[in-house]
Short mmCIF file of C-alpha atoms and ligand atoms in Angstrom, two decimals:
data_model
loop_
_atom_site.label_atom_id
_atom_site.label_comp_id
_atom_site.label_asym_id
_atom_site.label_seq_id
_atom_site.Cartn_x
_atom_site.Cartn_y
_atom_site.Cartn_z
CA UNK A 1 -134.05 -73.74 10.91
CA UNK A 2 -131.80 -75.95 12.79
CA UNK A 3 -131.01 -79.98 12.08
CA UNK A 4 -133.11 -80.53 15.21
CA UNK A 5 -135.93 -78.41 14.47
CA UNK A 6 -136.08 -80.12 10.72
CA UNK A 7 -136.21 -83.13 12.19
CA UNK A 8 -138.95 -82.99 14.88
CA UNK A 9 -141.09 -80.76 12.16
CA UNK A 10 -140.37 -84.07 9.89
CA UNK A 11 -141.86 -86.36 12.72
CA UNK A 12 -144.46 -83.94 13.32
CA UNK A 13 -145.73 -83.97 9.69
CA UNK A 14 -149.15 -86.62 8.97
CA UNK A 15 -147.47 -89.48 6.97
CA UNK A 16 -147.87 -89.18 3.15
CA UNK A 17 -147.39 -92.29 1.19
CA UNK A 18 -146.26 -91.89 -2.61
CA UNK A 19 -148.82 -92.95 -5.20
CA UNK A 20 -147.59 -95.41 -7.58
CA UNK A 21 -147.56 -94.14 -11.08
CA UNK A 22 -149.57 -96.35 -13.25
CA UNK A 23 -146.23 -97.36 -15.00
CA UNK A 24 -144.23 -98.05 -11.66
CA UNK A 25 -143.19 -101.59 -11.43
CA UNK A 26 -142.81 -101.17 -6.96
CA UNK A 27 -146.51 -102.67 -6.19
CA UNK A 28 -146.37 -105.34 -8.74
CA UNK A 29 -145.46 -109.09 -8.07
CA UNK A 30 -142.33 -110.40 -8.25
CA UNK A 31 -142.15 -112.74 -10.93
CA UNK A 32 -141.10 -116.73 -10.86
CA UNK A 33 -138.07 -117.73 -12.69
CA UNK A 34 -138.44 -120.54 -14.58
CA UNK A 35 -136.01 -122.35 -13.23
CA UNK A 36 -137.69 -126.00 -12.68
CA UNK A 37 -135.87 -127.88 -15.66
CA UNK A 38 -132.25 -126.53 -15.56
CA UNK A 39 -129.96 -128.85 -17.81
CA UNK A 40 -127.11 -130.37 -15.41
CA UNK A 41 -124.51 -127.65 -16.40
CA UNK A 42 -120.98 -128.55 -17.19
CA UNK A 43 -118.69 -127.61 -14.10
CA UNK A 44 -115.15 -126.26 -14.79
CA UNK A 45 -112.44 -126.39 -12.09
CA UNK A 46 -110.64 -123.87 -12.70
CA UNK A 47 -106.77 -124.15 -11.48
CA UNK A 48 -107.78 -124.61 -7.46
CA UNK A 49 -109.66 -127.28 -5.60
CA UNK A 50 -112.90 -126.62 -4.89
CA UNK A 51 -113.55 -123.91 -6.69
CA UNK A 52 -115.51 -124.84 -10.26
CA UNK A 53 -117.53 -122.38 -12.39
CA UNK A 54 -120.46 -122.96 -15.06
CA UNK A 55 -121.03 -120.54 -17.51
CA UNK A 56 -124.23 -119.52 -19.00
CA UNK A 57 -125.41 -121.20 -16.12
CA UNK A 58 -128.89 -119.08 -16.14
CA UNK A 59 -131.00 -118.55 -18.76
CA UNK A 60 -131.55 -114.65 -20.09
CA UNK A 61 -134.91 -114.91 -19.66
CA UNK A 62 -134.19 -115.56 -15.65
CA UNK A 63 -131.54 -113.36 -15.54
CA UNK A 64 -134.11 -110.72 -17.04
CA UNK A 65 -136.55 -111.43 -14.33
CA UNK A 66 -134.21 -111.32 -11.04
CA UNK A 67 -133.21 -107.53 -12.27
CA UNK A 68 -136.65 -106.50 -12.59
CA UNK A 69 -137.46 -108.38 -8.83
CA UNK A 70 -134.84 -106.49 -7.81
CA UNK A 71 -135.01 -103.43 -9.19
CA UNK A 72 -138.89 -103.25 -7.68
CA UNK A 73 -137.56 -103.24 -4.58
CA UNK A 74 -134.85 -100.48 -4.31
CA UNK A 75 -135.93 -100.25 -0.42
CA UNK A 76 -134.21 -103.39 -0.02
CA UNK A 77 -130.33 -102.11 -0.74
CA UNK A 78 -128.36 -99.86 1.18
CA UNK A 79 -124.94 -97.73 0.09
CA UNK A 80 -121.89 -98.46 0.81
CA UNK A 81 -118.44 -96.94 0.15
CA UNK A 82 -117.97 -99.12 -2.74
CA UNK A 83 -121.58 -100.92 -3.66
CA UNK A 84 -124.98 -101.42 -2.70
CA UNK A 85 -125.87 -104.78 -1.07
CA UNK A 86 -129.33 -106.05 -0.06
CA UNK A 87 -129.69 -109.02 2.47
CA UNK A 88 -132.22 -111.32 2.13
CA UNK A 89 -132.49 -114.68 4.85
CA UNK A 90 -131.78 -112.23 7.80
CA UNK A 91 -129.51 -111.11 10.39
CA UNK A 92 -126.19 -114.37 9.54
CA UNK A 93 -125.70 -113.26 13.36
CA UNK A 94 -124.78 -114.98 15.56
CA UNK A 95 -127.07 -115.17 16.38
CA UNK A 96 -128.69 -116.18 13.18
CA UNK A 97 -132.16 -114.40 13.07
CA UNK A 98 -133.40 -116.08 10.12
CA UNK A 99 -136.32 -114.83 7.68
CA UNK A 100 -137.77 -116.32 5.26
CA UNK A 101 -136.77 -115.86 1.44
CA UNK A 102 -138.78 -114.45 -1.44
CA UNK A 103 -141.01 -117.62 -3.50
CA UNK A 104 -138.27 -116.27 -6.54
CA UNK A 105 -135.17 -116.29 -3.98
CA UNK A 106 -136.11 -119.73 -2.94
CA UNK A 107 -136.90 -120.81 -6.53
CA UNK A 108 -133.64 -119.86 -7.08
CA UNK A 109 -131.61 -121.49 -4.17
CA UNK A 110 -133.27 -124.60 -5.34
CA UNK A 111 -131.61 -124.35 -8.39
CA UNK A 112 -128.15 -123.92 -7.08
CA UNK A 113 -128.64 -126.90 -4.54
CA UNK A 114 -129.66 -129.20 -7.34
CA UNK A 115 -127.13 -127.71 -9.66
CA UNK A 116 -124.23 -128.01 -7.39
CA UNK A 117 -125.41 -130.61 -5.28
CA UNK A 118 -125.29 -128.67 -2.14
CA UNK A 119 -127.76 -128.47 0.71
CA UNK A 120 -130.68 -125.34 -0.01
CA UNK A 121 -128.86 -122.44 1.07
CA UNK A 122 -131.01 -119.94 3.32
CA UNK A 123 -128.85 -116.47 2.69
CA UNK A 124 -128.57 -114.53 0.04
CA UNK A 125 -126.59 -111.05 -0.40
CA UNK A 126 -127.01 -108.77 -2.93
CA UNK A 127 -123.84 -106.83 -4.25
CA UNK A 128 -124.85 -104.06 -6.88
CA UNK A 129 -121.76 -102.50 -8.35
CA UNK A 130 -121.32 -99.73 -10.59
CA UNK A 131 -117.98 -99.88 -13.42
CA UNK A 132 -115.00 -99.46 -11.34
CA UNK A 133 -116.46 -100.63 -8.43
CA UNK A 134 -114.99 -103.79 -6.08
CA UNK A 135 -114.94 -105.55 -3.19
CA UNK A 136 -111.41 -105.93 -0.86
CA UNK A 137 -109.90 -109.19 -0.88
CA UNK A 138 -111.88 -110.69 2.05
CA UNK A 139 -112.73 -114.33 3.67
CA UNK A 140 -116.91 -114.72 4.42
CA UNK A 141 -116.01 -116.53 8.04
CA UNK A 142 -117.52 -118.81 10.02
CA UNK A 143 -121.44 -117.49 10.01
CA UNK A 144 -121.63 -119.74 7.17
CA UNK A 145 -121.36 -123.17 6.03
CA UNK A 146 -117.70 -123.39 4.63
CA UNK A 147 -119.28 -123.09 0.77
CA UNK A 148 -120.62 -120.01 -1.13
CA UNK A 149 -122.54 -119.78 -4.96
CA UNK A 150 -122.05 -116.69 -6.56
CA UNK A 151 -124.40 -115.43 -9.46
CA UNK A 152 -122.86 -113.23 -11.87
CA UNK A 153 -125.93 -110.63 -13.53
CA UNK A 154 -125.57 -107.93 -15.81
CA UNK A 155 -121.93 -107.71 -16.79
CA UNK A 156 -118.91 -109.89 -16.67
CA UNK A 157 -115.79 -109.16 -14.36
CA UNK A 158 -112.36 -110.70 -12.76
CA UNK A 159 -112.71 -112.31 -9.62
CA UNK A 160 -109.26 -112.81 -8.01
CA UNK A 161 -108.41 -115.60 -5.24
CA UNK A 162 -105.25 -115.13 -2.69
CA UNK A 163 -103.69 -117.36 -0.77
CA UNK A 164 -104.01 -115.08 2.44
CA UNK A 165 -103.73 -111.81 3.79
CA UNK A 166 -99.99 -111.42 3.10
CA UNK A 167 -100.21 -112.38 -0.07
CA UNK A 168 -103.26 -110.14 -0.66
CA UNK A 169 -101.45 -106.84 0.44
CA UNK A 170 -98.02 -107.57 -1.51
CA UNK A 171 -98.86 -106.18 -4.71
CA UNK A 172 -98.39 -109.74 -6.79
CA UNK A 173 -100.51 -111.10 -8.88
CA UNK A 174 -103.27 -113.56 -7.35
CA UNK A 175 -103.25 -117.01 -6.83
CA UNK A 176 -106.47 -117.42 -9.43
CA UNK A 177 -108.03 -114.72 -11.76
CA UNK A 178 -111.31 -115.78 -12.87
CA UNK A 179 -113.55 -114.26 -15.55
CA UNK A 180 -117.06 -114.38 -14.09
CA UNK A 181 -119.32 -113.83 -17.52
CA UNK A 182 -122.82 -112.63 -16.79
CA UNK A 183 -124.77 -115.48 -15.82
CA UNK A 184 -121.96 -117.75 -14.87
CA UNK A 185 -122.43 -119.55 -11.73
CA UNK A 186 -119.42 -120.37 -9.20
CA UNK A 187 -118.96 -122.17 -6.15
CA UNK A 188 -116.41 -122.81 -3.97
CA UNK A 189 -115.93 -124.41 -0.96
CA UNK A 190 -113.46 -126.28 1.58
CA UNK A 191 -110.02 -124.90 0.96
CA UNK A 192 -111.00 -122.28 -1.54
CA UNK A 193 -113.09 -120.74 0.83
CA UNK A 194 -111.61 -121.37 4.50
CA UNK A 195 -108.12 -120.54 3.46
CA UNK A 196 -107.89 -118.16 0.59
CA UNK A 197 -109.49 -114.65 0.03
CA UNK A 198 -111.53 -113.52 -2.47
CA UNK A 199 -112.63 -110.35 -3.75
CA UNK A 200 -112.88 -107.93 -7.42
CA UNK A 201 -110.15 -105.15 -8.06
CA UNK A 202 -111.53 -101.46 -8.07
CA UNK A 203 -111.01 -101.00 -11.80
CA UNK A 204 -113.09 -100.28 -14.94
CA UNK A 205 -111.25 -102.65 -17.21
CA UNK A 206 -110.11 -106.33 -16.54
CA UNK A 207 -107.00 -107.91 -18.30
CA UNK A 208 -108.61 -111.19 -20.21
CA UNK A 209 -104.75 -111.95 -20.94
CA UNK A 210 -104.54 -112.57 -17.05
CA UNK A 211 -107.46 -115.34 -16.43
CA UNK A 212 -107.61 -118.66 -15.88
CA UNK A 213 -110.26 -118.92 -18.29
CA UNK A 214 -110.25 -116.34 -21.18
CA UNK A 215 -113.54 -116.67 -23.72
CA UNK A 216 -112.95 -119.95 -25.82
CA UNK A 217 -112.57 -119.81 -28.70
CA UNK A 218 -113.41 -116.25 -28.83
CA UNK A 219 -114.69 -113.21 -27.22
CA UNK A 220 -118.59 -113.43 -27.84
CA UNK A 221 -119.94 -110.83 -30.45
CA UNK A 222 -121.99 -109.11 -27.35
CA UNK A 223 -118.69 -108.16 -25.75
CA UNK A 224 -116.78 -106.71 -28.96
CA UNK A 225 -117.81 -103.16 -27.65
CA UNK A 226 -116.09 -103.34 -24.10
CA UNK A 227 -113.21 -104.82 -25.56
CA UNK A 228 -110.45 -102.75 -26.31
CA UNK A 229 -106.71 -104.06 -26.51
CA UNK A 230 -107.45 -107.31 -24.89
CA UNK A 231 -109.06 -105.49 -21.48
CA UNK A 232 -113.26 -105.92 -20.89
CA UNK A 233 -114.78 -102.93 -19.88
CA UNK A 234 -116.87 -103.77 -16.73
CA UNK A 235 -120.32 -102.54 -17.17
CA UNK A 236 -123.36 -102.52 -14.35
CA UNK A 237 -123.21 -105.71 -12.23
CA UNK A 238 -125.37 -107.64 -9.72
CA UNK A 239 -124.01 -110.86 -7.89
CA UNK A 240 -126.23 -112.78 -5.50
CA UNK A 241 -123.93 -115.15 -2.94
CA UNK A 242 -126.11 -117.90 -2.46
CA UNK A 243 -124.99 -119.69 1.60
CA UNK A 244 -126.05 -121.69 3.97
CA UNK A 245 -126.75 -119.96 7.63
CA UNK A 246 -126.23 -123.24 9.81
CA UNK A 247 -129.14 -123.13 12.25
CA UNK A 248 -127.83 -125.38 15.37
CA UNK A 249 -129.12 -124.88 18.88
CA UNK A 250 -125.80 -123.20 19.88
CA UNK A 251 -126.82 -120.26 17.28
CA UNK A 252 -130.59 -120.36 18.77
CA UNK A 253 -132.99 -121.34 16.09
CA UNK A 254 -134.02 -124.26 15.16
CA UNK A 255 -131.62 -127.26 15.39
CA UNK A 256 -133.71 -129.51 13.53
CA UNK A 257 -132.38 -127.89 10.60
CA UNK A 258 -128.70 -128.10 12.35
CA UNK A 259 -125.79 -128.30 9.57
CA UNK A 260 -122.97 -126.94 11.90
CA UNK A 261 -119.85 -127.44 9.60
CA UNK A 262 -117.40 -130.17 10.77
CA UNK A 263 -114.37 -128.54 12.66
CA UNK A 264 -111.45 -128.94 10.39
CA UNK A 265 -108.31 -127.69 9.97
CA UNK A 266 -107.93 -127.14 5.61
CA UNK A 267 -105.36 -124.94 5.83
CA UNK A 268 -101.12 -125.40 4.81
O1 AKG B 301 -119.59 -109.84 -6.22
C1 AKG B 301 -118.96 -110.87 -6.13
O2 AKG B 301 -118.76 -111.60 -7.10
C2 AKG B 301 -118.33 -111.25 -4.81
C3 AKG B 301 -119.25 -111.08 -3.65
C4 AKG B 301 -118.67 -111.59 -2.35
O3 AKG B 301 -117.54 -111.97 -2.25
C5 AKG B 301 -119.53 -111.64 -1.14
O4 AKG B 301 -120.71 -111.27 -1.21
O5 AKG B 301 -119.01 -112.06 -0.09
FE1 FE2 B 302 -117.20 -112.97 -0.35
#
């Protein structure tokens, strides 16, 4: 049988939906985080303005909870080359076609705004990598308020900044190298994210010789097994980027909420 005639047999066919097992997690509730009473954490910049990091930002317990929500909901990711992402807050546009977030999602953003002190962000991406997995060195643009909060779940890798494209594609080392431990929060904003680029190497094992901010004083007992000769061995990772969509008339939705960034030029 031809592609065709698969397909319009496919359409043709009554609808079955699959019964939930009695052990399958996809019909039950997402669960709350527990985030209400996060300690103020203690914000390090890190060799570049505007770019500081907490680590053990997030509880385990939390961090425990956002993998199950997610992993509930494997509908919600698609495959690419390199990853699989899920969107949550809607189309960044423009035009922005906003949706609402998850209670757990928003729980979270909360967090981050209070955290960081940054207006509650309304977008949040989902990057699911496997070991050896990356993402090119890349700027997020203009569809978002000039600041981004990035979650760090599962496993800990290198997260490189460059000063542009150039310096990107000429094989030197980057302008920042920052270990991003499981649960580690960072932001950056302004310069750090209007003029540099951002992004993880493809690789399985990340150099702790070359950060700005190896494990002090030591490499925590949980890591000794991915350790080997001073490299970590990336394991299964989840980031959420936590933005702002700004939501002025120009972008057509509601411009009560309007936080249009400020035109400015940041850049050297
Ligand atoms: O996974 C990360 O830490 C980076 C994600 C990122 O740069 C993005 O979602 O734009
Ligand atoms: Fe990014």
């Amino acid at each position: 049988m031809n592609v065709k005639a698969l397909i319009r047999r496919a359409k043709e066919a009554p609808e079955v939906k699959a019964k939930p097992s009695s052990n399958d997690s996809f019909e039950s509730e997402p669960e709350a985080l527990g985030l209400a009473c996060l300690p103020s954490p203690a914000w390090r910049e890190l060799g570049l303005r505007s770019a500081q990091l907490a680590q053990e930002w997030l509880p385990e317990a939390s961090e425990a909870a956002i993998l199950r929500n997610l992993q509930r909901r494997p509908g919600d990711f698609v495959a690419l080359r390199s990853k699989r992402t899920a969107r949550f807050g809607g189309d960044p546009g423009p035009p922005f076609v906003p949706e609402p977030l998850p209670d757990w999602l928003n729980e979270l953003c909360a967090a981050v705004s209070s955290a960081a002190g940054l207006p509650m962000p309304n977008h949040v991406l989902v990057n699911h990598y496997q070991p050896g997995q990356g993402i090119l060195p890349h700027t997020d643009g203009p569809a978002y308020m000039p600041w981004a909060a990035i979650l760090s779940l599962g496993s800990a890798a290198v997260f490189d900044f460059w000063r542009d494209h150039a310096h990107a594609a000429s094989g030197e080392a980057p302008a920042l190298s920052l270990l991003l431990p499981p649960r580690s929060l960072l932001v950056f904003s302004e310069e750090a994210y209007s003029c540099h680029l951002h992004g993880l190497a493809e690789r399985r094992f990340d150099r702790l010789q070359e950060v700005a901010n190896p494990p002090q004083p030591e490499v925590p007992a949980s890591w000794h097994e991915q350790l080997k000769d001073g490299c970590l061995e990336r394991q299964e990772r989840y980031s959420l980027t936590i933005r702002h969509v700004p939501c002025g008339e120009s972008r057509g939705c509601d411009s009560s909420a309007d936080s249009s960034p400020p035109e400015r030029n940041l850049c050297h």
